[in-house]
Coordinates of C-alpha atoms and ligand atoms in Angstrom, one line a residue:
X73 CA 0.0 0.0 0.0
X74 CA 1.6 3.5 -1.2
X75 CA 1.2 6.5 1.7
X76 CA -1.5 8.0 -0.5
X77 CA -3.7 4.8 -0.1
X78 CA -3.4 4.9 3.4
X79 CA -6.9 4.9 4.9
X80 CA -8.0 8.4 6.3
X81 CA -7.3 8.4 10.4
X82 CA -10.6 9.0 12.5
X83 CA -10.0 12.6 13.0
X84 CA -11.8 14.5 15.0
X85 CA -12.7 17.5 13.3
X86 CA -13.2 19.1 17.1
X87 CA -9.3 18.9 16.8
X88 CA -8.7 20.8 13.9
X89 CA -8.8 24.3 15.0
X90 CA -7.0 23.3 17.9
X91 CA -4.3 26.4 18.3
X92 CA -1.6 22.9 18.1
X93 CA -2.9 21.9 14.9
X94 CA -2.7 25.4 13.3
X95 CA 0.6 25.7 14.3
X96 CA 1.8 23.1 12.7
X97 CA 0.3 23.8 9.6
X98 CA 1.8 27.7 10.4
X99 CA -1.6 28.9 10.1
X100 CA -2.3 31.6 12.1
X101 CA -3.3 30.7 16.1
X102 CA -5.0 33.1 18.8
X103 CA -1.8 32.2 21.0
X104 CA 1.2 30.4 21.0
X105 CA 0.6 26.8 21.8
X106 CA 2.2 24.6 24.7
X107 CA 3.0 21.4 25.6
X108 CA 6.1 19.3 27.5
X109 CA 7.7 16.2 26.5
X110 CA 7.2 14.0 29.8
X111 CA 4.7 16.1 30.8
X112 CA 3.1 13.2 31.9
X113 CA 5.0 11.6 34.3
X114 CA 6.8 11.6 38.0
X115 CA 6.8 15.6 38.5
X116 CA 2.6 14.8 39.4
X117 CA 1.8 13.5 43.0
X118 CA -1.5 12.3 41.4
X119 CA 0.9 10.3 38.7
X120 CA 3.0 8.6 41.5
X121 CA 0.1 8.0 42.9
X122 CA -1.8 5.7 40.3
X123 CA 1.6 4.7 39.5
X124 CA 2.1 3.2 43.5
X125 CA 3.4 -0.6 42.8
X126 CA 2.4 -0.9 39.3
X127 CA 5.6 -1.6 37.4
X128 CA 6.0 1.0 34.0
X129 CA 5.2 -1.4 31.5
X130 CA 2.4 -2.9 33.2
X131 CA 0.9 0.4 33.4
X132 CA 1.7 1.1 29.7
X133 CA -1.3 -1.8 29.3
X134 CA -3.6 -0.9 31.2
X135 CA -6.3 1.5 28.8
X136 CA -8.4 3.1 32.1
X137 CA -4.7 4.2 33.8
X138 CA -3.4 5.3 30.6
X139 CA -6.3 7.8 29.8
X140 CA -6.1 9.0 33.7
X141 CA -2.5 9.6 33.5
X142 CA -2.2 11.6 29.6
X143 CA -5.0 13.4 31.1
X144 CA -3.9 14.4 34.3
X145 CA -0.9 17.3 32.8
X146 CA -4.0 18.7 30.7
X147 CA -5.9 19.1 33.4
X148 CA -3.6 20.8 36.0
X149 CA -1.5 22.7 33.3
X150 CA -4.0 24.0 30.5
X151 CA -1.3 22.8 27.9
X152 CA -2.6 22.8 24.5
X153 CA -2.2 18.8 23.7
X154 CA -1.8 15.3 25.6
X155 CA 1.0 13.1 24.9
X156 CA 0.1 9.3 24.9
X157 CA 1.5 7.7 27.7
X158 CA 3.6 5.0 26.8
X159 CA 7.1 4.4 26.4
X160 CA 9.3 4.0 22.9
X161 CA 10.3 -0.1 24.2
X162 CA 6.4 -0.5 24.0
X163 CA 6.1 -1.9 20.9
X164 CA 9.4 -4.1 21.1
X165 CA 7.9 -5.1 24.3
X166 CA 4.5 -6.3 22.7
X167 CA 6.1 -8.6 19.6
X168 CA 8.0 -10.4 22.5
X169 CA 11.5 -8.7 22.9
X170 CA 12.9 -9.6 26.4
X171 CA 12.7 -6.2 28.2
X172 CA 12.1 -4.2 31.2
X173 CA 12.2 -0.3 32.8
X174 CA 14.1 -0.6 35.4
X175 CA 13.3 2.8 37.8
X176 CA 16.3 5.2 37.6
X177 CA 17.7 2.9 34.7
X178 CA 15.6 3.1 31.8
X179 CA 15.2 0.6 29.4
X180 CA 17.5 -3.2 29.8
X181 CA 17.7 -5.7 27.2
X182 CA 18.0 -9.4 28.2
X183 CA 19.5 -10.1 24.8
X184 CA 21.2 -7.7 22.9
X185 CA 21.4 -8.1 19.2
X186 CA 24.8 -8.4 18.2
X187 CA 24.4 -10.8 15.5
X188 CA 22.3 -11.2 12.5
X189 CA 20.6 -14.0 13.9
X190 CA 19.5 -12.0 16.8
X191 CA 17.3 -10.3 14.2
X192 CA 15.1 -13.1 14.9
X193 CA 13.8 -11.6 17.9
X194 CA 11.8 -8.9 16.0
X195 CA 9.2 -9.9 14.4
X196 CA 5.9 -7.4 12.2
X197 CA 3.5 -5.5 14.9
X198 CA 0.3 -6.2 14.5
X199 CA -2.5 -3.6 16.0
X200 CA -3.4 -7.1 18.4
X201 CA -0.6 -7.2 19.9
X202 CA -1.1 -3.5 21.0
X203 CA -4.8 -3.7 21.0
X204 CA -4.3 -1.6 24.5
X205 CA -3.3 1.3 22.8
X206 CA -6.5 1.4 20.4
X207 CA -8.9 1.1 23.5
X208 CA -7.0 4.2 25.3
X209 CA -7.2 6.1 22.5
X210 CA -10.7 5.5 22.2
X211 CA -11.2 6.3 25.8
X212 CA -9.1 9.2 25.6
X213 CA -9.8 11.2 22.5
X214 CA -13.7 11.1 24.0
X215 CA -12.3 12.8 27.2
X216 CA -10.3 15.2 25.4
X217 CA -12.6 17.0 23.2
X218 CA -11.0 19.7 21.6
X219 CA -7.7 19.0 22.4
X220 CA -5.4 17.2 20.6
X221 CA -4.1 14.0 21.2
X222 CA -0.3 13.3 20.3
X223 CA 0.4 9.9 19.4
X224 CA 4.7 9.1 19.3
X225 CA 7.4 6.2 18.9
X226 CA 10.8 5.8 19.4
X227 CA 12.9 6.4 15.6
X228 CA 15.1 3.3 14.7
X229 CA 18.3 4.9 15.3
X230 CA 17.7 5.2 19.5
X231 CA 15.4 2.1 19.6
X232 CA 18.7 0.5 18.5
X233 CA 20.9 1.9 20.6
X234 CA 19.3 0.3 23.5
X235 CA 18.4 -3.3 21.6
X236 CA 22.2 -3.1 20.4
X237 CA 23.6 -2.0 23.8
X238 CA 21.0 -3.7 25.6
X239 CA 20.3 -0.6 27.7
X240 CA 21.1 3.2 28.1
X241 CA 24.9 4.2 26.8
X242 CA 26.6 7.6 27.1
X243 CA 28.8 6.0 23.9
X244 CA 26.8 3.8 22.0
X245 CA 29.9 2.1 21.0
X246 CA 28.5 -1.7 20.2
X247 CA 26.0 0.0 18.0
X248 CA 28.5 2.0 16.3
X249 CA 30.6 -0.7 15.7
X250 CA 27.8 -2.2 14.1
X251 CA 26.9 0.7 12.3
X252 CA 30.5 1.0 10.7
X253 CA 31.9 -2.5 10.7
X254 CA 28.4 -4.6 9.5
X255 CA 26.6 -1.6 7.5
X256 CA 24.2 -4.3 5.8
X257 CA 23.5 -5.7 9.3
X258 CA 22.4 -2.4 10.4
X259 CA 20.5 -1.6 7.6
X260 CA 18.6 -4.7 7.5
X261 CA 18.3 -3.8 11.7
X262 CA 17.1 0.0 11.0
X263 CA 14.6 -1.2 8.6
X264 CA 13.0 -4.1 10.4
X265 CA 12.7 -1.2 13.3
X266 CA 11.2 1.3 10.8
X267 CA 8.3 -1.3 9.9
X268 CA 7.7 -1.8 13.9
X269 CA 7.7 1.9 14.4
X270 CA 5.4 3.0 11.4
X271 CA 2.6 -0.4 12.4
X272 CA 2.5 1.0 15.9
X273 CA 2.4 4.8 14.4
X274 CA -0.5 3.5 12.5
X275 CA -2.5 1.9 15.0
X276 CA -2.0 5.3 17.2
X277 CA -3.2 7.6 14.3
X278 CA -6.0 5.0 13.1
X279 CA -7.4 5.1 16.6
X280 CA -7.9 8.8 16.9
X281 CA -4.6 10.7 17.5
X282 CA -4.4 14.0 15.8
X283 CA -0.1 14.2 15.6
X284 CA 2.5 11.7 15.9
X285 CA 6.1 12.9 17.3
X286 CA 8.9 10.4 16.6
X287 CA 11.4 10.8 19.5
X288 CA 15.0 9.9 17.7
X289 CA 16.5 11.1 21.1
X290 CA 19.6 10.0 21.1
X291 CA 20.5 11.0 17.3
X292 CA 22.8 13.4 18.3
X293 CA 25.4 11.3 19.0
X294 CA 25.9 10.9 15.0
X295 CA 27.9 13.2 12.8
X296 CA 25.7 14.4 10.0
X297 CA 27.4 11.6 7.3
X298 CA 26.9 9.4 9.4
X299 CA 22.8 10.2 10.4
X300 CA 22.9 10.7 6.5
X301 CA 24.5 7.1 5.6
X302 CA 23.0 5.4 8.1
X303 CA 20.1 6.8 9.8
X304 CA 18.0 9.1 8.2
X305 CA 16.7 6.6 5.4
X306 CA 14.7 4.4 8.0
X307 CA 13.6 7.4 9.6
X308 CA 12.3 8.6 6.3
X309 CA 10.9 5.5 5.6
X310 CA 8.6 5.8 8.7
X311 CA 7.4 9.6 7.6
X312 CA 7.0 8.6 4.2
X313 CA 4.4 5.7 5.2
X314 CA 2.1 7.7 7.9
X315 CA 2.4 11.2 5.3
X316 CA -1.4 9.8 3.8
X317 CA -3.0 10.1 6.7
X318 CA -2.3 13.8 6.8
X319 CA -2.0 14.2 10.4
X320 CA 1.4 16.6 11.3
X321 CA 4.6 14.6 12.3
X322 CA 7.0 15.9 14.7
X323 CA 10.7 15.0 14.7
X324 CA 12.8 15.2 17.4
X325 CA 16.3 14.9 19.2
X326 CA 18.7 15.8 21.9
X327 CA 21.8 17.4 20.6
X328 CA 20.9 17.5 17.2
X329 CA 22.2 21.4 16.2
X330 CA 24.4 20.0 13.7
X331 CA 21.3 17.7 12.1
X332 CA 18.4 20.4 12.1
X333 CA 18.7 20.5 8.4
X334 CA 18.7 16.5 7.8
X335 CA 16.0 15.5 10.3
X336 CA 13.5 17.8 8.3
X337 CA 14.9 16.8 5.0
X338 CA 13.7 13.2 6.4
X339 CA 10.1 14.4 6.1
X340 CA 9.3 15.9 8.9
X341 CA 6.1 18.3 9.4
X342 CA 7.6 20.1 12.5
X343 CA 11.3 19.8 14.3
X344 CA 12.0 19.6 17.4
X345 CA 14.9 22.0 18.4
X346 CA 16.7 21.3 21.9
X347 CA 18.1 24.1 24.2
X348 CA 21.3 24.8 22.7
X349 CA 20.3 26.3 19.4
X350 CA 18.6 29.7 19.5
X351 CA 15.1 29.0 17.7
X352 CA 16.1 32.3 14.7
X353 CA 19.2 30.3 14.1
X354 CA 17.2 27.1 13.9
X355 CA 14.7 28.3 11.4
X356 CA 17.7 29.1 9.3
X357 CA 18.9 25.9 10.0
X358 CA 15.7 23.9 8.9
X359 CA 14.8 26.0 6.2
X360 CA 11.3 27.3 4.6
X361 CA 7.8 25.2 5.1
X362 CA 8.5 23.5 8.4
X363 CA 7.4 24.2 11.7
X364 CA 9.3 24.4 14.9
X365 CA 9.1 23.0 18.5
X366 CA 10.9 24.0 21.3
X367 CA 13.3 25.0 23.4
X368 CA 13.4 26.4 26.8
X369 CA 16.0 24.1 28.9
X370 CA 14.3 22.2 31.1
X371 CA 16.1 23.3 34.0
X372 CA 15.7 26.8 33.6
X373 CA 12.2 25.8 35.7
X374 CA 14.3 25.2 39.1
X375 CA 14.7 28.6 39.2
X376 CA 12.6 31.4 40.5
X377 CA 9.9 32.7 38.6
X378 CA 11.1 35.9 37.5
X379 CA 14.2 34.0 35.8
X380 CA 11.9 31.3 34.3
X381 CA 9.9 34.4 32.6
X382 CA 13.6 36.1 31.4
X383 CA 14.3 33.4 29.5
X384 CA 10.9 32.1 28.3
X385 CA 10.8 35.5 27.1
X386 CA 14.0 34.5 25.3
X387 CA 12.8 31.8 23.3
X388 CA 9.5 33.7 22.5
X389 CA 11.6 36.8 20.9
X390 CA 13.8 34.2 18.9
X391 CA 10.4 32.3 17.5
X392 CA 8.9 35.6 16.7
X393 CA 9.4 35.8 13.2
X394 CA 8.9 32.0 12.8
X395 CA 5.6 30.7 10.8
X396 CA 4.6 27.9 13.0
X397 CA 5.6 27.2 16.4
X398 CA 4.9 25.4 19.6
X399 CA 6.4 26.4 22.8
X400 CA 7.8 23.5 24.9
X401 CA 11.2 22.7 27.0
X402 CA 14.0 21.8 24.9
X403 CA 14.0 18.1 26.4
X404 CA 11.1 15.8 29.2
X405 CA 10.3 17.6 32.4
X406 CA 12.9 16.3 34.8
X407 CA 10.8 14.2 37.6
X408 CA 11.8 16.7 40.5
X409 CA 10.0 19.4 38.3
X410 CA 7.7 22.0 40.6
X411 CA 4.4 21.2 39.2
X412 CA 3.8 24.9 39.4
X413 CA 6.2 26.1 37.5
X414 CA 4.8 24.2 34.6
X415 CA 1.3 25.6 35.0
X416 CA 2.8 28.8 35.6
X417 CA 5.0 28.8 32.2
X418 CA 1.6 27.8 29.7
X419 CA -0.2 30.6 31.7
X420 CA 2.9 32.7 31.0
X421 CA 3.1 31.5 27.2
X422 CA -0.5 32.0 26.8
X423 CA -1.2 35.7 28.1
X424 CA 2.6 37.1 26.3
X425 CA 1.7 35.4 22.9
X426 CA -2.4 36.5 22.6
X427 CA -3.1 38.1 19.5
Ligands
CP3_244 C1 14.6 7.8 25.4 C2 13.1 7.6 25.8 C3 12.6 6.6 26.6 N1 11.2 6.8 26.6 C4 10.9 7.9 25.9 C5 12.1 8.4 25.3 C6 12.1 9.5 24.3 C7 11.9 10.8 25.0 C8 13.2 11.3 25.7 O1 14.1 11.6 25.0 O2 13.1 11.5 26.9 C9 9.5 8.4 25.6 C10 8.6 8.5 26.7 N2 8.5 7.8 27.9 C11 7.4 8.2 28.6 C12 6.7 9.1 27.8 C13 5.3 9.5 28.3 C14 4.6 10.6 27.7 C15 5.0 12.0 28.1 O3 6.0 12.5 27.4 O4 4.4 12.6 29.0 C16 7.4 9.3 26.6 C17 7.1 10.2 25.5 C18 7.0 7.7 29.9 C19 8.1 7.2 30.9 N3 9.2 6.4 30.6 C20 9.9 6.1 31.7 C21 9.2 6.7 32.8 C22 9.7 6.6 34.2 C23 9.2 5.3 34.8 C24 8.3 5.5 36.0 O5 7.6 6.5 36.2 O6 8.4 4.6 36.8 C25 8.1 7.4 32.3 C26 7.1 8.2 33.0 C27 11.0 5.2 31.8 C28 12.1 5.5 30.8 N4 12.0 5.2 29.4 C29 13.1 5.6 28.8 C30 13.9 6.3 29.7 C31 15.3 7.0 29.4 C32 13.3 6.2 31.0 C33 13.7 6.9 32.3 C34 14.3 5.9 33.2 C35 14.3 6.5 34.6 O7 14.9 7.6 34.9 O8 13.6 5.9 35.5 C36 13.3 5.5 27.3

């Protein structure tokens, strides 16, 4: 099936005038709109709560905790979209990879795949085997209304690094190794990962979401030949096969200055932009027709409030002249995050960007 056939996703029409939406068609919006990456997530009491000896990928399962927890940072924060939430080892984790979260940790591998015969371990996704995430969807956009609903997944290149490592890496040296010293390994490995990514995009966007963000986090470890070689054609691959549905799709990573350009060229509707590159110099970057997400630095928000606003103010001034864009921190809301400050930034964002 070519993108174009690709069935229409259930979209809400109450969705489409969401300020969110506009901006990532850079349409005009009656204010700039907000959300945060891990928005959902330990900086809420009332998410450790309902979180209280249920393990993270159990809870990723369970539809009635899922729509209470996307919805609880909408409710307490006015942001301007939920975030799914799940986790990027999700869908490895429902075609039968060996996996957990471990708290503190992140993801661990049981058995890293070294070898080609380790490919073995990933098999197609098939909306069954996440038929969870259809009946959260269904519970959620109901809930939601007029607000959007982001859908995401992990991009090949850092849902390999942990499969390859067979958890977090400050080096990602065994996958490099692969990368450089078994190229057609890697490909074959980036490409089964890319089919895994775009089913469980699919079954996300079929359900109801209006957006999909794929998180390639960890990208910015790769020089740009290298993201070019090696990376950015199974990312593209995954953007190319959701483009029919017509919802927008977000790219982003961490570190990724020097890749702007490239992870836009690989389809992208919006980019994400981190803190380090002003968002003027990122538009410049990314060139015409794209939209851009970003980038307060997430720890700006342990300061007081009067700094917070300085440098929100900031980011604002270097996105004034951009055609679409949606506020957010440069990276998740760190888990010892004042709640507050949060709700106070989208009020902040909201009132100094009404037109
Ligand atoms: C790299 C990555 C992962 N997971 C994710 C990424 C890409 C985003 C990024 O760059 O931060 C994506 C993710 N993970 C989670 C969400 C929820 C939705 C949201 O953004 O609000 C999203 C979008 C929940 C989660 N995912 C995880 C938690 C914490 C587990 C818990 O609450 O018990 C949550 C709320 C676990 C996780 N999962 C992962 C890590 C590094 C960790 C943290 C480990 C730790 O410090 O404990 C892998």
């Amino acid at each position: 099936m070519s993108a174009n056939d690709a069935p229409r996703a259930k979209q809400p029409s109450v969705t489409y005038d969401s300020a969110f939406l506009k901006a990532c068609r850079r349409e005009p919006v009656p204010h700039t709109p907000v959300w945060f990456m891990r928005q959902a997530g330990r900086s809420l009491p009332e998410y450790r709560k309902v979180r209280e000896g249920i393990p993270m990928l159990e809870s990723c399962m369970r539809p009635e905790l899922v729509t209470e927890i996307t919805l609880q940072p909408v409710r307490r924060h006015d942001v301007d979209a939920a975030i799914y939430f799940s986790d990027i080892v999700v869908p490895l984790k429902a075609i039968g990879v060996d996996l957990d979260i471990k708290p503190g940790v992140g993801p661990v591998v049981e058995r890293p795949i070294r070898t080609r015969a380790d490919l073995a371990q990933l098999r197609d996704l098939t909306p069954e085997d996440v038929s969870y995430v259809t009946e959260a969807i269904g519970l959620l956009t109901r809930e939601l209304g007029a607000t959007p609903l982001i859908g995401f997944a992990g991009a090949p290149f850092t849902l390999a690094s942990y499969l390859v490592e067979g958890g977090p890496s400050r080096t990602y040296e065994n996958a490099k190794a692969m990368m450089y010293g078994d190229p057609e390994l890697w490909a074959d490995l980036l490409d089964r990962l890319a089919d895994i990514t775009t089913a469980f995009l699919k079954v996300q966007i079929e359900a109801g979401a209006s957006a999909v963000q794929l998180f390639d986090s960890w990208a910015g470890a790769l020089a740009p030949v290298d993201y070019r070689r090696s990376v950015l054609p199974a990312s593209a691959k995954v953007f190319e096969a959701v483009a029919g549905y017509g919802v927008p799709r977000i790219h982003f990573g961490v570190g990724t200055g020097e890749l702007l350009s490239l992870m836009g060229e690989a389809g992208a509707d919006v980019v994400g932009v981190d803190w380090r590159v002003p968002m003027d110099e990122a538009v410049r970057r990314v060139g015409p027709g794209k939209a851009l997400q970003g980038n307060l630095d997430p720890t700006v928000l342990f300061a007081p409030t009067e700094a917070v606003e300085a440098k929100t103010r900031e980011v604002l001034d270097s996105a004034a002249d951009l055609e679409g864009h949606i506020f957010n921190l440069g990276h998740g809301v760190m888990p010892s995050t004042d709640p507050d400050a949060l709700t106070r930034l989208v009020e902040y964002v909201h009132t100094h960007t009404a037109r």
